[in-house]
mmCIF file of C-alpha atoms and ligand atoms in Angstrom:
data_model
loop_
_atom_site.group_PDB
_atom_site.id
_atom_site.type_symbol
_atom_site.label_atom_id
_atom_site.label_comp_id
_atom_site.label_asym_id
_atom_site.label_seq_id
_atom_site.Cartn_x
_atom_site.Cartn_y
_atom_site.Cartn_z
ATOM 1 C CA MET C 1 -0.294 13.860 14.056
ATOM 2 C CA LYS C 2 -0.851 12.804 10.479
ATOM 3 C CA VAL C 3 -1.420 9.381 8.985
ATOM 4 C CA TYR C 4 -1.368 8.794 5.224
ATOM 5 C CA ALA C 5 -2.871 6.056 3.090
ATOM 6 C CA ILE C 6 -1.123 5.422 -0.221
ATOM 7 C CA ASN C 7 -3.554 4.109 -2.824
ATOM 8 C CA GLY C 8 -1.754 1.923 -5.358
ATOM 9 C CA SER C 9 -4.980 1.261 -7.283
ATOM 10 C CA PRO C 10 -5.975 3.362 -10.302
ATOM 11 C CA ARG C 11 -9.556 3.237 -8.986
ATOM 12 C CA LYS C 12 -10.475 5.770 -6.315
ATOM 13 C CA ASN C 13 -13.619 4.166 -4.950
ATOM 14 C CA LYS C 14 -13.233 0.433 -5.419
ATOM 15 C CA ASN C 15 -11.834 -2.339 -3.250
ATOM 16 C CA THR C 16 -8.419 -0.983 -2.268
ATOM 17 C CA ALA C 17 -9.496 2.628 -1.787
ATOM 18 C CA THR C 18 -12.541 1.571 0.251
ATOM 19 C CA LEU C 19 -10.424 -0.527 2.618
ATOM 20 C CA LEU C 20 -7.812 2.218 2.932
ATOM 21 C CA GLN C 21 -10.551 4.676 3.917
ATOM 22 C CA LYS C 22 -11.868 2.203 6.518
ATOM 23 C CA ALA C 23 -8.343 1.875 7.920
ATOM 24 C CA LEU C 24 -8.065 5.671 8.178
ATOM 25 C CA ASP C 25 -11.461 5.726 9.930
ATOM 26 C CA GLY C 26 -9.966 3.238 12.408
ATOM 27 C CA VAL C 27 -6.931 5.469 12.923
ATOM 28 C CA LYS C 28 -9.266 8.389 13.739
ATOM 29 C CA GLU C 29 -11.269 6.217 16.096
ATOM 30 C CA SER C 30 -8.139 5.124 17.966
ATOM 31 C CA ALA C 31 -6.892 8.692 18.253
ATOM 32 C CA LYS C 32 -9.858 9.638 20.511
ATOM 33 C CA ASP C 33 -8.887 13.007 21.985
ATOM 34 C CA LYS C 34 -5.536 13.271 20.167
ATOM 35 C CA GLU C 35 -5.481 15.621 17.171
ATOM 36 C CA ILE C 36 -5.062 13.368 14.169
ATOM 37 C CA GLU C 37 -5.382 14.155 10.488
ATOM 38 C CA THR C 38 -5.588 11.621 7.685
ATOM 39 C CA GLU C 39 -5.094 11.831 3.925
ATOM 40 C CA ILE C 40 -5.289 9.442 0.993
ATOM 41 C CA ILE C 41 -2.662 9.897 -1.714
ATOM 42 C CA ASN C 42 -3.830 8.493 -5.050
ATOM 43 C CA LEU C 43 -0.655 7.496 -6.864
ATOM 44 C CA TYR C 44 -2.348 7.336 -10.269
ATOM 45 C CA ASP C 45 -3.037 11.093 -10.074
ATOM 46 C CA LEU C 46 0.696 11.776 -10.028
ATOM 47 C CA ASN C 47 3.360 11.848 -12.726
ATOM 48 C CA TYR C 48 6.506 10.105 -11.641
ATOM 49 C CA THR C 49 8.938 7.312 -12.325
ATOM 50 C CA GLY C 50 10.638 4.715 -10.181
ATOM 51 C CA CYS C 51 14.213 5.106 -8.960
ATOM 52 C CA LYS C 52 16.573 6.218 -11.744
ATOM 53 C CA SER C 53 19.689 4.870 -10.056
ATOM 54 C CA CYS C 54 21.350 8.308 -9.936
ATOM 55 C CA PHE C 55 22.658 7.530 -6.427
ATOM 56 C CA ALA C 56 22.387 11.194 -5.372
ATOM 57 C CA CYS C 57 20.810 9.841 -2.174
ATOM 58 C CA LYS C 58 24.046 7.971 -1.364
ATOM 59 C CA ARG C 59 26.611 10.560 -2.500
ATOM 60 C CA LEU C 60 28.925 11.418 0.389
ATOM 61 C CA GLY C 61 28.674 15.111 1.239
ATOM 62 C CA GLY C 62 25.942 15.544 -1.387
ATOM 63 C CA THR C 63 22.990 17.882 -0.847
ATOM 64 C CA SER C 64 20.557 15.004 -1.427
ATOM 65 C CA TYR C 65 22.194 12.464 0.896
ATOM 66 C CA GLY C 66 19.396 10.318 2.385
ATOM 67 C CA LYS C 67 16.798 11.989 0.126
ATOM 68 C CA CYS C 68 15.450 11.343 -3.342
ATOM 69 C CA ALA C 69 16.772 13.983 -5.755
ATOM 70 C CA ILE C 70 14.298 13.439 -8.601
ATOM 71 C CA LYS C 71 12.088 16.518 -8.954
ATOM 72 C CA ASP C 72 8.756 15.159 -10.140
ATOM 73 C CA ASP C 73 5.304 14.896 -8.517
ATOM 74 C CA ILE C 74 6.611 12.469 -5.881
ATOM 75 C CA TYR C 75 9.242 14.904 -4.573
ATOM 76 C CA GLU C 76 6.783 16.924 -2.458
ATOM 77 C CA VAL C 77 4.935 13.763 -1.404
ATOM 78 C CA LEU C 78 8.167 12.303 -0.019
ATOM 79 C CA GLU C 79 8.799 15.560 1.876
ATOM 80 C CA LYS C 80 5.366 15.255 3.524
ATOM 81 C CA LEU C 81 5.696 11.555 4.261
ATOM 82 C CA SER C 82 9.064 11.986 5.943
ATOM 83 C CA GLN C 83 7.170 13.604 8.845
ATOM 84 C CA ALA C 84 4.212 11.172 8.870
ATOM 85 C CA ASP C 85 3.061 9.435 12.038
ATOM 86 C CA GLY C 86 1.834 6.382 10.145
ATOM 87 C CA LEU C 87 1.730 5.004 6.611
ATOM 88 C CA ILE C 88 -0.822 2.568 5.211
ATOM 89 C CA PHE C 89 -0.056 1.169 1.766
ATOM 90 C CA GLY C 90 -2.777 -0.408 -0.352
ATOM 91 C CA SER C 91 -2.579 -2.265 -3.631
ATOM 92 C CA PRO C 92 -4.572 -4.499 -5.923
ATOM 93 C CA ILE C 93 -2.576 -7.524 -7.041
ATOM 94 C CA TYR C 94 -1.596 -7.367 -10.697
ATOM 95 C CA PHE C 95 0.013 -10.529 -12.073
ATOM 96 C CA GLY C 96 0.922 -11.781 -8.632
ATOM 97 C CA THR C 97 2.403 -8.631 -7.144
ATOM 98 C CA ILE C 98 1.636 -5.015 -6.256
ATOM 99 C CA THR C 99 0.884 -2.528 -9.049
ATOM 100 C CA GLY C 100 3.769 -1.038 -11.003
ATOM 101 C CA GLN C 101 2.800 2.407 -9.735
ATOM 102 C CA LEU C 102 3.171 1.374 -6.095
ATOM 103 C CA GLN C 103 6.382 -0.534 -6.806
ATOM 104 C CA SER C 104 7.873 2.607 -8.420
ATOM 105 C CA PHE C 105 6.690 4.686 -5.491
ATOM 106 C CA LEU C 106 8.266 2.291 -2.956
ATOM 107 C CA GLU C 107 11.593 2.469 -4.792
ATOM 108 C CA ARG C 108 11.517 6.254 -4.429
ATOM 109 C CA LEU C 109 10.342 6.194 -0.809
ATOM 110 C CA LEU C 110 12.573 3.444 0.560
ATOM 111 C CA PHE C 111 15.860 3.420 -1.353
ATOM 112 C CA PRO C 112 17.150 6.829 -0.154
ATOM 113 C CA TYR C 113 16.752 5.662 3.460
ATOM 114 C CA LEU C 114 18.736 2.447 2.900
ATOM 115 C CA VAL C 115 22.416 2.893 3.743
ATOM 116 C CA TYR C 116 25.004 0.842 1.898
ATOM 117 C CA ASP C 117 26.966 0.093 5.071
ATOM 118 C CA GLU C 118 27.902 -3.294 6.548
ATOM 119 C CA ASN C 119 24.502 -3.675 8.209
ATOM 120 C CA TYR C 120 22.393 -2.064 5.474
ATOM 121 C CA SER C 121 21.126 0.248 8.156
ATOM 122 C CA SER C 122 18.301 2.711 7.568
ATOM 123 C CA ILE C 123 18.046 6.452 8.127
ATOM 124 C CA PRO C 124 14.429 7.646 7.804
ATOM 125 C CA PRO C 125 13.714 10.814 9.799
ATOM 126 C CA LYS C 126 10.973 8.851 11.629
ATOM 127 C CA LYS C 127 10.389 5.117 12.175
ATOM 128 C CA MET C 128 6.621 5.403 11.860
ATOM 129 C CA PRO C 129 4.167 2.496 12.154
ATOM 130 C CA THR C 130 3.149 0.984 8.827
ATOM 131 C CA ALA C 131 0.493 -1.300 7.363
ATOM 132 C CA PHE C 132 -0.244 -2.971 4.031
ATOM 133 C CA ILE C 133 -3.637 -3.830 2.532
ATOM 134 C CA TYR C 134 -3.720 -6.154 -0.480
ATOM 135 C CA THR C 135 -6.821 -6.818 -2.576
ATOM 136 C CA MET C 136 -7.065 -9.526 -5.197
ATOM 137 C CA ASN C 137 -9.315 -11.649 -7.316
ATOM 138 C CA VAL C 138 -8.079 -15.035 -6.126
ATOM 139 C CA PRO C 139 -9.730 -16.675 -3.113
ATOM 140 C CA GLU C 140 -7.691 -17.019 0.081
ATOM 141 C CA GLU C 141 -6.888 -20.725 -0.410
ATOM 142 C CA VAL C 142 -5.531 -20.051 -3.910
ATOM 143 C CA MET C 143 -3.477 -17.119 -2.589
ATOM 144 C CA ASN C 144 -1.944 -19.489 -0.049
ATOM 145 C CA GLN C 145 -1.211 -22.157 -2.680
ATOM 146 C CA ILE C 146 0.361 -20.125 -5.485
ATOM 147 C CA GLY C 147 3.081 -18.351 -3.571
ATOM 148 C CA TYR C 148 1.618 -14.818 -3.293
ATOM 149 C CA LEU C 149 2.444 -14.637 0.409
ATOM 150 C CA LYS C 150 6.159 -15.059 -0.312
ATOM 151 C CA THR C 151 5.995 -11.983 -2.547
ATOM 152 C CA PHE C 152 4.036 -9.994 0.040
ATOM 153 C CA HIS C 153 6.435 -10.953 2.842
ATOM 154 C CA ARG C 154 9.414 -9.863 0.736
ATOM 155 C CA ILE C 155 7.846 -6.434 0.166
ATOM 156 C CA GLU C 156 6.941 -6.159 3.847
ATOM 157 C CA SER C 157 10.474 -7.096 4.915
ATOM 158 C CA VAL C 158 11.897 -4.129 2.986
ATOM 159 C CA ILE C 159 9.392 -1.790 4.653
ATOM 160 C CA GLU C 160 10.308 -3.307 8.027
ATOM 161 C CA ARG C 161 14.012 -2.726 7.393
ATOM 162 C CA ILE C 162 13.414 0.948 6.643
ATOM 163 C CA PHE C 163 10.522 1.829 8.977
ATOM 164 C CA THR C 164 8.704 -0.833 11.046
ATOM 165 C CA LYS C 165 7.087 -4.239 10.468
ATOM 166 C CA PRO C 166 3.797 -3.584 8.639
ATOM 167 C CA LEU C 167 0.480 -4.854 9.918
ATOM 168 C CA ALA C 168 -0.960 -6.719 6.938
ATOM 169 C CA MET C 169 -4.341 -7.785 5.660
ATOM 170 C CA TYR C 170 -5.701 -9.365 2.487
ATOM 171 C CA SER C 171 -9.066 -9.014 0.819
ATOM 172 C CA ASN C 172 -9.668 -11.946 -1.482
ATOM 173 C CA ASN C 173 -12.127 -12.828 -4.215
ATOM 174 C CA THR C 174 -12.914 -9.147 -4.780
ATOM 175 C CA TYR C 175 -15.601 -7.829 -7.080
ATOM 176 C CA GLN C 176 -13.891 -6.453 -10.189
ATOM 177 C CA PHE C 177 -16.860 -5.072 -12.162
ATOM 178 C CA ASP C 178 -20.126 -3.544 -11.039
ATOM 179 C CA ASP C 179 -21.984 -5.747 -13.512
ATOM 180 C CA TYR C 180 -20.326 -9.002 -14.548
ATOM 181 C CA SER C 181 -22.861 -9.571 -17.340
ATOM 182 C CA LYS C 182 -21.350 -6.645 -19.312
ATOM 183 C CA TYR C 183 -17.885 -8.192 -19.533
ATOM 184 C CA LYS C 184 -16.339 -11.365 -20.898
ATOM 185 C CA SER C 185 -15.788 -13.106 -17.584
ATOM 186 C CA SER C 186 -16.831 -16.712 -17.883
ATOM 187 C CA ALA C 187 -13.881 -17.664 -15.659
ATOM 188 C CA PHE C 188 -16.006 -16.520 -12.719
ATOM 189 C CA SER C 189 -19.423 -17.356 -11.363
ATOM 190 C CA GLU C 190 -21.129 -14.014 -10.835
ATOM 191 C CA GLU C 191 -23.494 -15.629 -8.373
ATOM 192 C CA ALA C 192 -20.646 -16.987 -6.237
ATOM 193 C CA LYS C 193 -18.802 -13.658 -6.482
ATOM 194 C CA ALA C 194 -21.894 -11.712 -5.435
ATOM 195 C CA ALA C 195 -22.537 -14.038 -2.490
ATOM 196 C CA HIS C 196 -18.930 -13.728 -1.326
ATOM 197 C CA ARG C 197 -19.051 -9.960 -1.761
ATOM 198 C CA LYS C 198 -22.177 -9.620 0.327
ATOM 199 C CA ILE C 199 -20.848 -11.603 3.252
ATOM 200 C CA GLN C 200 -17.088 -11.156 3.140
ATOM 201 C CA PHE C 201 -16.481 -7.559 2.027
ATOM 202 C CA PRO C 202 -18.173 -6.006 5.092
ATOM 203 C CA LEU C 203 -15.966 -8.279 7.230
ATOM 204 C CA ASP C 204 -12.903 -7.123 5.308
ATOM 205 C CA CYS C 205 -13.957 -3.515 5.890
ATOM 206 C CA GLN C 206 -14.167 -4.253 9.609
ATOM 207 C CA LYS C 207 -10.724 -5.884 9.502
ATOM 208 C CA ALA C 208 -9.309 -2.803 7.775
ATOM 209 C CA PHE C 209 -10.920 -0.569 10.406
ATOM 210 C CA GLU C 210 -9.325 -2.652 13.179
ATOM 211 C CA LEU C 211 -5.975 -2.512 11.404
ATOM 212 C CA GLY C 212 -6.298 1.281 11.561
ATOM 213 C CA VAL C 213 -7.267 1.161 15.229
ATOM 214 C CA ASN C 214 -4.167 -0.914 15.963
ATOM 215 C CA LEU C 215 -1.758 1.127 13.855
ATOM 216 C CA ILE C 216 -0.762 3.679 16.459
ATOM 217 C CA LYS C 217 -0.147 2.353 19.926
HETATM 218 C C1 LIG X 301 -4.031 -5.749 -14.849
HETATM 219 C C2 LIG X 301 -4.676 -6.592 -13.784
HETATM 220 C C3 LIG X 301 -4.011 -7.715 -13.315
HETATM 221 C C4 LIG X 301 -4.576 -8.485 -12.291
HETATM 222 N N1 LIG X 301 -3.861 -9.573 -11.822
HETATM 223 C C5 LIG X 301 -4.347 -10.277 -10.781
HETATM 224 C C6 LIG X 301 -3.605 -11.376 -10.231
HETATM 225 O O1 LIG X 301 -2.541 -11.727 -10.691
HETATM 226 N N2 LIG X 301 -4.141 -12.031 -9.180
HETATM 227 C C7 LIG X 301 -5.331 -11.669 -8.615
HETATM 228 O O2 LIG X 301 -5.758 -12.307 -7.638
HETATM 229 N N3 LIG X 301 -6.049 -10.632 -9.095
HETATM 230 C C8 LIG X 301 -5.584 -9.917 -10.154
HETATM 231 N N4 LIG X 301 -6.289 -8.840 -10.633
HETATM 232 C C9 LIG X 301 -7.559 -8.432 -9.947
HETATM 233 C C10 LIG X 301 -7.354 -7.306 -8.954
HETATM 234 O O3 LIG X 301 -6.199 -7.496 -8.146
HETATM 235 C C11 LIG X 301 -8.543 -7.188 -7.999
HETATM 236 O O4 LIG X 301 -9.744 -7.103 -8.713
HETATM 237 C C12 LIG X 301 -8.390 -5.999 -7.073
HETATM 238 O O5 LIG X 301 -9.200 -6.172 -5.931
HETATM 239 C C13 LIG X 301 -8.753 -4.680 -7.743
HETATM 240 O O6 LIG X 301 -8.565 -3.634 -6.835
HETATM 241 P P1 LIG X 301 -9.331 -2.233 -7.008
HETATM 242 O O7 LIG X 301 -10.783 -2.569 -6.983
HETATM 243 O O8 LIG X 301 -8.900 -1.421 -5.847
HETATM 244 O O9 LIG X 301 -8.900 -1.641 -8.300
HETATM 245 C C14 LIG X 301 -5.792 -8.092 -11.707
HETATM 246 C C15 LIG X 301 -6.482 -6.960 -12.205
HETATM 247 C C16 LIG X 301 -5.928 -6.236 -13.244
HETATM 248 C C17 LIG X 301 -6.664 -5.004 -13.759
#
């Protein structure tokens, strides 16, 4: 079995990547005696675009029906993921939504499996379990007030249509810099940020671990 985490952050060892690794640790823990491998795919290491609307994936009788035909760095990744036993997506929030890199990746991953029939049915080779981890600067109450959840639910509903309903978790009020005093950041109280980080981030790590434990039933 193989479970992949897709890191939609450009940073490989900050909030999103850390939580994704905790989730993969949880997957391993839940596997117990089952053979299970895990891998993080860092999207910012890869050269690719979003969907180019070529519709090769929908061409009747075409060699790429149900598959993305674009031959860039994502091509091989999509091949691997088609046989995955679980997918965990992770993204920082940029201007109220997931990063452009992850959005482009999702277009490439999901659109070929969406059939333009009466029911908009889906044809992935496997309906694997999925999860989504979001990290963001805003505190939880602000996230709830300013409509972020509507955006997240819309993204999750597309993943549900194609694969399965994602387990979801949020990490709020994240630490953006190692040292706030080195950056123009008077919008934030470093003291309050540091206090939140100390108490809440370990809890978020535990939540991510449990999400991983619960991914594969
Ligand atoms: C370009 C950019 C845009 C951002 N926009 C938002 C935003 O709209 N809302 C928010 O809560 N945080 C925003 N943030 C903060 C990040 O989402 C947050 O620090 C995140 O946890 C960073 O994840 P990382 O540590 O994995 O890179 C933004 C950060 C950057 C760099």
